PDB file of C-alpha atoms in Angstrom:
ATOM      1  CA  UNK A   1     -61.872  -4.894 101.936  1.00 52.00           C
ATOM      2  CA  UNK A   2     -57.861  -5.044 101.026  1.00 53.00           C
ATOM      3  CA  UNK A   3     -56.869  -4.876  97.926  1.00 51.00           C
ATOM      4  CA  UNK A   4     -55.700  -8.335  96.914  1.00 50.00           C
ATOM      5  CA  UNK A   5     -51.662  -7.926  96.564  1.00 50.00           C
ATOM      6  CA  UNK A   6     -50.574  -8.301  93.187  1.00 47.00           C
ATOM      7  CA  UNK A   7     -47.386 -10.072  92.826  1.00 47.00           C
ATOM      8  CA  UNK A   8     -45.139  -8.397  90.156  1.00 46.00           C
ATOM      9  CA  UNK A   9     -42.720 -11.497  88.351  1.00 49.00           C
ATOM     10  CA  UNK A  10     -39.564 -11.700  89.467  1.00 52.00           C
ATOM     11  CA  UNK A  11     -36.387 -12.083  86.702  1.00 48.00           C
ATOM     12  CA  UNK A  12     -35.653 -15.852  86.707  1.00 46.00           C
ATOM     13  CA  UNK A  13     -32.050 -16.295  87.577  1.00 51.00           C
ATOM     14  CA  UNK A  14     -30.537 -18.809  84.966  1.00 47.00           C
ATOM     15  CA  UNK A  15     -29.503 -22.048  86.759  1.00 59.00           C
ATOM     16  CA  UNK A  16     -26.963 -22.326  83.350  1.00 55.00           C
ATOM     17  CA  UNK A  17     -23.227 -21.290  84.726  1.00 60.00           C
ATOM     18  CA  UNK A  18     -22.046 -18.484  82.539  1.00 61.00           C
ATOM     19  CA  UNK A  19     -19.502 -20.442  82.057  1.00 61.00           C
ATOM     20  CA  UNK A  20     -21.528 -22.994  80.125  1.00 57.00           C
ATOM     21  CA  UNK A  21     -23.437 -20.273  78.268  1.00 59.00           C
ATOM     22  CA  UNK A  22     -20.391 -19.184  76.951  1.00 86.00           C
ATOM     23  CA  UNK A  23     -18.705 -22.275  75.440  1.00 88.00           C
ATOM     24  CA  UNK A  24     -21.839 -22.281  73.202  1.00 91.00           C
ATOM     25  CA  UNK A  25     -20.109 -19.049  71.865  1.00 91.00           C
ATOM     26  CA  UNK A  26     -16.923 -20.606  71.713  1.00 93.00           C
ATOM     27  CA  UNK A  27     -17.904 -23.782  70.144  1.00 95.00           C
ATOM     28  CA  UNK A  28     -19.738 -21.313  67.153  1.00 94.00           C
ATOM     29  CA  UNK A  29     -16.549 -19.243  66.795  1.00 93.00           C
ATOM     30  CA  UNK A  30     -14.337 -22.308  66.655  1.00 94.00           C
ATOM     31  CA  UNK A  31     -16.135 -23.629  63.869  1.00 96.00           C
ATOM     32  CA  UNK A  32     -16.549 -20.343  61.963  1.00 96.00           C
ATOM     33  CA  UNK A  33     -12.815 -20.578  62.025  1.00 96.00           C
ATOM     34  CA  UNK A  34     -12.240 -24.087  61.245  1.00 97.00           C
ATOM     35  CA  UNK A  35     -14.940 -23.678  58.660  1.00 97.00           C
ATOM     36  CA  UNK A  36     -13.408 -21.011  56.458  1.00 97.00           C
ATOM     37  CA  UNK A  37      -9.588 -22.578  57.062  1.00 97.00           C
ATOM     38  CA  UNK A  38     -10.856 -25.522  55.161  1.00 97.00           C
ATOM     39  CA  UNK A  39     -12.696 -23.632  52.547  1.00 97.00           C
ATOM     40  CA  UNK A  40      -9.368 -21.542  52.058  1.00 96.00           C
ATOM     41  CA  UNK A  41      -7.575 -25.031  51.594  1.00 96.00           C
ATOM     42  CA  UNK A  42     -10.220 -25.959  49.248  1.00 96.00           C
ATOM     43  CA  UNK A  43      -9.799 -23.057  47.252  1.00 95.00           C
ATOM     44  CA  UNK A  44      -5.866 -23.194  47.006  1.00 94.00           C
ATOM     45  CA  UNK A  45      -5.788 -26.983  46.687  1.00 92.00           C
ATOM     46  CA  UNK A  46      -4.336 -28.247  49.595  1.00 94.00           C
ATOM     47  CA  UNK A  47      -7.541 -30.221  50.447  1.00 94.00           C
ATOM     48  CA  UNK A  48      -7.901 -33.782  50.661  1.00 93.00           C
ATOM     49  CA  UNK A  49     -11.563 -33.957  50.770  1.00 95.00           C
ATOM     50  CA  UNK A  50     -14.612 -31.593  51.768  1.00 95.00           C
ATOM     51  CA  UNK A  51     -14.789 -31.610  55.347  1.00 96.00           C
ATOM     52  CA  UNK A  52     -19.044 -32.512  56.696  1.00 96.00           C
ATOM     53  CA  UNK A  53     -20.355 -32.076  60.405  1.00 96.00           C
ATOM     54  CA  UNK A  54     -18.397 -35.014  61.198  1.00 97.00           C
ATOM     55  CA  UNK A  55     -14.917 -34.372  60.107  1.00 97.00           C
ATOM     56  CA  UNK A  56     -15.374 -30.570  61.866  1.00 97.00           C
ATOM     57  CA  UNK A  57     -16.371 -32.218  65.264  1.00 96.00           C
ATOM     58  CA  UNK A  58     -13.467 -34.441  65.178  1.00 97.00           C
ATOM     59  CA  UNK A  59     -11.470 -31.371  64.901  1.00 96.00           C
ATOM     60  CA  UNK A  60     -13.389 -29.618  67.878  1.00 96.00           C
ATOM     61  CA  UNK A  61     -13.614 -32.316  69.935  1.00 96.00           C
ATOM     62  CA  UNK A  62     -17.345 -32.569  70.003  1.00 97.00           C
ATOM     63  CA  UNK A  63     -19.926 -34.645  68.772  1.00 97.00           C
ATOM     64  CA  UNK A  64     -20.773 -33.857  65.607  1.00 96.00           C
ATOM     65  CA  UNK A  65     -24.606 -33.537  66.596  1.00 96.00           C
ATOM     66  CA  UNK A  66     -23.588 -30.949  69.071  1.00 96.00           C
ATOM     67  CA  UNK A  67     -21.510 -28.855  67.266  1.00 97.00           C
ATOM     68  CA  UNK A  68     -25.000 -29.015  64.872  1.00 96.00           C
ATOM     69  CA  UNK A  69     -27.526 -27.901  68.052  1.00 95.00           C
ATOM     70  CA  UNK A  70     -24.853 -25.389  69.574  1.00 95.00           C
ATOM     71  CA  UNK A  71     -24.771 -23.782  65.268  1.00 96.00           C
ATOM     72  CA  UNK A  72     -28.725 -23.570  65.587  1.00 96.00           C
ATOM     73  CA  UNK A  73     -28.401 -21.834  68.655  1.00 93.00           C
ATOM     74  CA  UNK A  74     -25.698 -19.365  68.103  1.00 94.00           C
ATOM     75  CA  UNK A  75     -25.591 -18.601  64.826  1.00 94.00           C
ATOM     76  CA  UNK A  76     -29.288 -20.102  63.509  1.00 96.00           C
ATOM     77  CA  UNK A  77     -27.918 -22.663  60.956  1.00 96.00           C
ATOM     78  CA  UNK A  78     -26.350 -25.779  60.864  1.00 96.00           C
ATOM     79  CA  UNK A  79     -22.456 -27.343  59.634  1.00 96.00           C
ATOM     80  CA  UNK A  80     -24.008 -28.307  56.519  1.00 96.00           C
ATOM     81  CA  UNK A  81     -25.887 -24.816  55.483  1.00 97.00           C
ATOM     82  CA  UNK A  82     -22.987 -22.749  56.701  1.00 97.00           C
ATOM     83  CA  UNK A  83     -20.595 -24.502  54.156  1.00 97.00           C
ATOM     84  CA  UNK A  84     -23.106 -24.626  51.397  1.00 97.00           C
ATOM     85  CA  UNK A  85     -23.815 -20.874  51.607  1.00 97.00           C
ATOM     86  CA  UNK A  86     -20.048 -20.639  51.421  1.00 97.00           C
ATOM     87  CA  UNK A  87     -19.291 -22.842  48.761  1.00 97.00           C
ATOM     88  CA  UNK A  88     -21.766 -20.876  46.614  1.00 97.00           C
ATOM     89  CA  UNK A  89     -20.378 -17.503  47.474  1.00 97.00           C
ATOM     90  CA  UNK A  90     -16.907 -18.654  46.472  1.00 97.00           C
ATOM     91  CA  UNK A  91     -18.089 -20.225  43.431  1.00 97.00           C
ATOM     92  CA  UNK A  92     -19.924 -17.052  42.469  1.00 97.00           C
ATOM     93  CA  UNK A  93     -16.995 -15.220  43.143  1.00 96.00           C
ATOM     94  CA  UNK A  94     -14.493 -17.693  41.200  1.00 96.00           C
ATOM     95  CA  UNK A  95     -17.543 -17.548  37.926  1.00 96.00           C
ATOM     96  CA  UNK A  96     -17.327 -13.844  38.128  1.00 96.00           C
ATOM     97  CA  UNK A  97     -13.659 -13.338  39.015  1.00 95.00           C
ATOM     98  CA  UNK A  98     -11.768 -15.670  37.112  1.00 94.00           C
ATOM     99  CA  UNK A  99     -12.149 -17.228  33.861  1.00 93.00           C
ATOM    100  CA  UNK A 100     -11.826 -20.935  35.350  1.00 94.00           C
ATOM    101  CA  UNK A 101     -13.814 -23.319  33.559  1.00 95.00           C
ATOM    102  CA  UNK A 102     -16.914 -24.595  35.860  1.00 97.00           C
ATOM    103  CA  UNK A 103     -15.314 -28.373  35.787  1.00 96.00           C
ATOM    104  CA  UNK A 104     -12.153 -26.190  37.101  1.00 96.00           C
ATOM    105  CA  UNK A 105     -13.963 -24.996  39.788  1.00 96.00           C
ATOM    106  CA  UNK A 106     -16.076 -27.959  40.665  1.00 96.00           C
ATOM    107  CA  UNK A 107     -12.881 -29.925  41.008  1.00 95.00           C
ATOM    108  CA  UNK A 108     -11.427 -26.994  43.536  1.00 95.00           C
ATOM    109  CA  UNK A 109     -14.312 -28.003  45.947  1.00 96.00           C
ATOM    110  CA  UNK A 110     -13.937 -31.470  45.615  1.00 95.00           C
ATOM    111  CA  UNK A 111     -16.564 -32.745  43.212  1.00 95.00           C
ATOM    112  CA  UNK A 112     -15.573 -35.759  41.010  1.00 93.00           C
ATOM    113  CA  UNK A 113     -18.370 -35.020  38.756  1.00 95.00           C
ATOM    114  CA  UNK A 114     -18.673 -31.319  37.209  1.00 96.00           C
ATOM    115  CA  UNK A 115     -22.596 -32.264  36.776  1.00 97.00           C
ATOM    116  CA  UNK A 116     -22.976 -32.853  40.634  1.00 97.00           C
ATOM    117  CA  UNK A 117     -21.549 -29.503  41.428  1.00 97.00           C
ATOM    118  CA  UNK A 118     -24.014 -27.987  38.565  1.00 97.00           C
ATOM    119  CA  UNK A 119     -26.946 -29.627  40.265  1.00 98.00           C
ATOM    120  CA  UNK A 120     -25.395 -28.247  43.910  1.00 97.00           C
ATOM    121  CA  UNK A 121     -24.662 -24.854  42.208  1.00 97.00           C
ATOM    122  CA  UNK A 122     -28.367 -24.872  40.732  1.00 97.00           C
ATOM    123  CA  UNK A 123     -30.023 -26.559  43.745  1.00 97.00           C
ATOM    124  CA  UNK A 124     -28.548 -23.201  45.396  1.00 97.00           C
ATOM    125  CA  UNK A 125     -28.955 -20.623  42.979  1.00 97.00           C
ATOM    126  CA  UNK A 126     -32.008 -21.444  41.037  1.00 97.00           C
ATOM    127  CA  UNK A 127     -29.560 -21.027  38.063  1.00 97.00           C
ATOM    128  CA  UNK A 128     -26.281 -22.660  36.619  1.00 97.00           C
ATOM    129  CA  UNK A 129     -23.308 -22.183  37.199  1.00 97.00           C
ATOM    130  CA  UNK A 130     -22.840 -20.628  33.302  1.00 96.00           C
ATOM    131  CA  UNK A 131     -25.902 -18.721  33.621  1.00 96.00           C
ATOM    132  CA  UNK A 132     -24.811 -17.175  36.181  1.00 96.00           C
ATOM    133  CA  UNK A 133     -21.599 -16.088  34.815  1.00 95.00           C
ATOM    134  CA  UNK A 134     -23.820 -14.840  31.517  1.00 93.00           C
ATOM    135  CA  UNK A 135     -26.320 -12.765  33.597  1.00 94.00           C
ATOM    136  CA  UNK A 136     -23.001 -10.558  35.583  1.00 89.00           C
ATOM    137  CA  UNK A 137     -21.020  -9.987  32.163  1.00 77.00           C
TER     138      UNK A 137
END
C-alpha cells in the first residue's frame, strides 16, 4: 500500500500590501516624534495644554482610536501610557536634576493642582514626588 502523501504547509502569502504594513510603522514613528516635540514644549513652557490621543490624531491626521490600535501594534502601548511613562521620566529627572519645587514642576506639565500631579506622580511611582527626591540624595 502507498504511503499516504503528507502535505508539508506552505508560507501564507500576506494579502496586506507592504505598503499598508508599513504605514503602521510610519504612523508609530510619527507619533514618537510628535510625542516628545510636545513634551519638549511642555518642559520649556511653550505649551498651551497637555496634548491626549485626541489632540495627537488631529495632528496626524488619523482617528484618534487608530493611532491607539496602530501604538498597540507597533510599539505595544497606547497614546496615553507612552506619555505617562514620559512624563514620569522627566519629572524624575527634573526632582533629581534641578532643585524646582514639585508645584514648579507640576505646573511645567500642565497640572492646575500640585496634589493631582502628586497623585499622578504616586499612581506611577508607588512613591511621591518628595520621596523620591529623598531616596536619590
Amino acid at each position: 500500500m502507498d504511503k499516504p502523501e503528507t502535505l508539508s504547509p506552505k508560507p501564507v502569502k500576506s494579502t496586506i500590501p507592504a505598503k499598508i504594513l508599513s504605514r503602521k510603522d510610519e504612523i508609530a514613528a510619527g507619533f514618537i516624534a510628535h510625542a516628545e516635540n510636545h513634551i519638549a514644549e511642555l518642559l520649556n513652557g511653550t505649551a498651551k495644554k497637555r496634548f491626549i490621543a485626541t489632540d495627537f490624531g488631529n495632528l496626524m491626521f488619523i482617528h484618534p482610536r487608530h493611532l491607539t490600535n496602530t501604538l498597540k501594534i507597533t510599539i505595544n502601548t497606547s497614546v496615553c501610557e507612552y506619555m505617562e511613562n514620559r512624563l514620569v521620566a522627566e519629572a524624575q529627572a527634573l526632582l533629581r536634576d534641578t532643585s524646582l519645587s514639585v508645584a514648579d514642576i507640576a505646573q511645567r506639565f500642565m497640572y492646575d493642582d500640585p496634589t493631582n500631579f502628586i497623585k499622578f506622580f504616586k499612581g506611577m511611582t508607588g512613591i511621591t514626588p518628595l520621596q523620591y527626591r529623598k531616596s536619590i540624595q
